[in-house]
Amino acid sequence: MELDLTANSKRRYANFVKRVSESTVVWGLKSEDGWCVCESNEYEETVVMLFWSNEAYANQCAVEEWSHYKSTSIPLEEFMNNWLYGMNDDDLLVGVNWNAKLIGLEVEPYDLLKELEDLLEKQ
């Protein structure tokens, strides 16, 4: 079971990188209180900011305690140049394309930035 979750999380992560590099848009969930974050599934006292590659994925997670959040787009360039640096400075991790059960990979912001830069250079 654990291996299956990891494989699915890695696939969703790869899909995120590919899709946002093509669409040049990243999706997050935002409320009047700010952007959605959650506790890390892997590290104690670590916060993860969540983002998705399309609006429908983001909306799947806007349920229950997050039902007051609305999917909100962020231009990829702004995400790469501002958000990822800011998250790194704030010691946050990035979770992308997490499923509705809030399971997904947790990565360092600079690792995601490097992957996005590498893929965009190839396009």
Coordinates of C-alpha atoms in Angstrom, one line a residue:
M1 CA 0.0 0.0 0.0
E2 CA 2.7 2.5 1.0
L3 CA 4.6 1.8 -2.2
D4 CA 1.5 2.4 -4.3
L5 CA 0.9 5.8 -2.6
T6 CA 4.5 6.8 -3.3
A7 CA 4.3 5.8 -6.9
N8 CA 1.0 7.7 -7.4
S9 CA 2.5 10.7 -5.6
K10 CA 5.5 10.7 -7.9
R11 CA 3.4 10.4 -11.0
R12 CA 1.2 13.3 -9.9
Y13 CA 4.3 15.3 -9.1
A14 CA 5.7 14.6 -12.6
N15 CA 2.3 15.5 -14.1
F16 CA 2.4 18.8 -12.2
V17 CA 5.8 19.8 -13.6
K18 CA 4.9 18.9 -17.2
R19 CA 1.4 20.5 -17.1
V20 CA 2.3 23.8 -15.5
S21 CA 5.3 24.2 -17.8
E22 CA 2.9 23.8 -20.7
S23 CA 0.0 25.9 -19.4
T24 CA 2.2 28.5 -17.5
V25 CA -0.4 28.6 -14.7
V26 CA -0.3 27.1 -11.2
W27 CA -3.4 26.7 -9.0
G28 CA -3.7 27.2 -5.3
L29 CA -6.6 27.4 -2.8
K30 CA -7.2 30.8 -1.3
S31 CA -9.6 32.1 1.4
E32 CA -10.0 35.4 3.1
D33 CA -7.4 34.2 5.6
G34 CA -4.8 33.4 3.0
W35 CA -3.5 30.4 1.0
C36 CA -4.1 26.8 2.2
V37 CA -1.3 25.0 4.0
C38 CA -1.2 21.9 6.0
E39 CA 1.1 20.0 8.3
S40 CA 3.7 17.8 6.7
N41 CA 3.0 14.1 6.6
E42 CA 6.7 13.4 6.9
Y43 CA 8.3 16.1 9.1
E44 CA 7.3 17.3 12.5
E45 CA 6.6 21.0 12.8
T46 CA 6.9 21.6 9.1
V47 CA 4.3 23.3 7.0
V48 CA 3.5 22.4 3.3
M49 CA 2.0 24.8 0.8
L50 CA -0.2 23.1 -1.7
F51 CA -0.5 23.7 -5.4
W52 CA -2.1 22.0 -8.4
S53 CA -1.6 21.9 -12.1
N54 CA -5.2 22.7 -12.9
E55 CA -8.3 24.1 -11.4
A56 CA -10.2 20.9 -11.2
Y57 CA -7.5 19.2 -9.1
A58 CA -7.5 22.2 -6.7
N59 CA -11.2 22.1 -6.4
Q60 CA -11.2 18.4 -5.4
C61 CA -9.4 19.5 -2.2
A62 CA -11.7 22.5 -1.4
V63 CA -14.0 20.3 0.8
E64 CA -14.8 19.9 4.5
E65 CA -12.5 22.2 6.5
W66 CA -11.2 23.7 3.2
S67 CA -14.7 24.3 1.7
H68 CA -14.3 28.1 2.1
Y69 CA -11.2 28.1 -0.1
K70 CA -11.5 29.0 -3.8
S71 CA -9.2 27.9 -6.5
T72 CA -7.0 30.7 -7.6
S73 CA -4.5 30.9 -10.5
I74 CA -0.9 32.1 -10.2
P75 CA 1.2 32.8 -13.3
L76 CA 4.0 30.3 -13.5
E77 CA 6.7 33.0 -13.8
E78 CA 5.4 34.6 -10.6
F79 CA 5.3 31.2 -8.9
M80 CA 8.9 30.4 -9.9
N81 CA 10.4 33.9 -9.2
N82 CA 8.5 34.9 -6.1
W83 CA 6.6 32.1 -4.4
L84 CA 9.3 29.4 -4.5
Y85 CA 11.9 31.7 -3.2
G86 CA 9.6 33.0 -0.5
M87 CA 8.7 29.4 0.6
N88 CA 12.3 28.5 0.8
D89 CA 13.1 31.6 2.9
D90 CA 10.1 30.7 5.2
D91 CA 11.3 27.0 5.5
L92 CA 8.1 25.7 3.9
L93 CA 7.8 22.6 1.7
V94 CA 5.9 22.4 -1.5
G95 CA 3.2 19.8 -2.1
V96 CA 1.9 19.6 -5.7
N97 CA -1.1 17.8 -7.1
W98 CA -2.0 16.2 -3.7
N99 CA -5.0 14.1 -3.8
A100 CA -8.3 14.7 -1.9
K101 CA -6.9 12.7 1.0
L102 CA -4.0 15.2 1.2
I103 CA -1.4 12.7 0.2
G104 CA 1.4 13.7 -2.1
L105 CA 5.1 14.4 -2.4
E106 CA 6.7 17.1 -0.2
V107 CA 9.6 18.8 -1.9
E108 CA 12.0 21.6 -1.2
P109 CA 11.0 24.7 -3.1
Y110 CA 14.4 25.0 -4.9
D111 CA 14.2 21.4 -6.1
L112 CA 10.8 22.2 -7.8
L113 CA 12.2 25.4 -9.2
K114 CA 15.2 23.6 -10.7
E115 CA 12.9 20.9 -12.3
L116 CA 10.7 23.6 -13.8
E117 CA 13.6 25.6 -15.1
D118 CA 15.2 22.5 -16.7
L119 CA 12.0 21.5 -18.4
L120 CA 11.2 25.1 -19.6
E121 CA 14.8 25.3 -21.1
K122 CA 14.1 22.2 -23.2
Q123 CA 10.8 23.6 -24.7

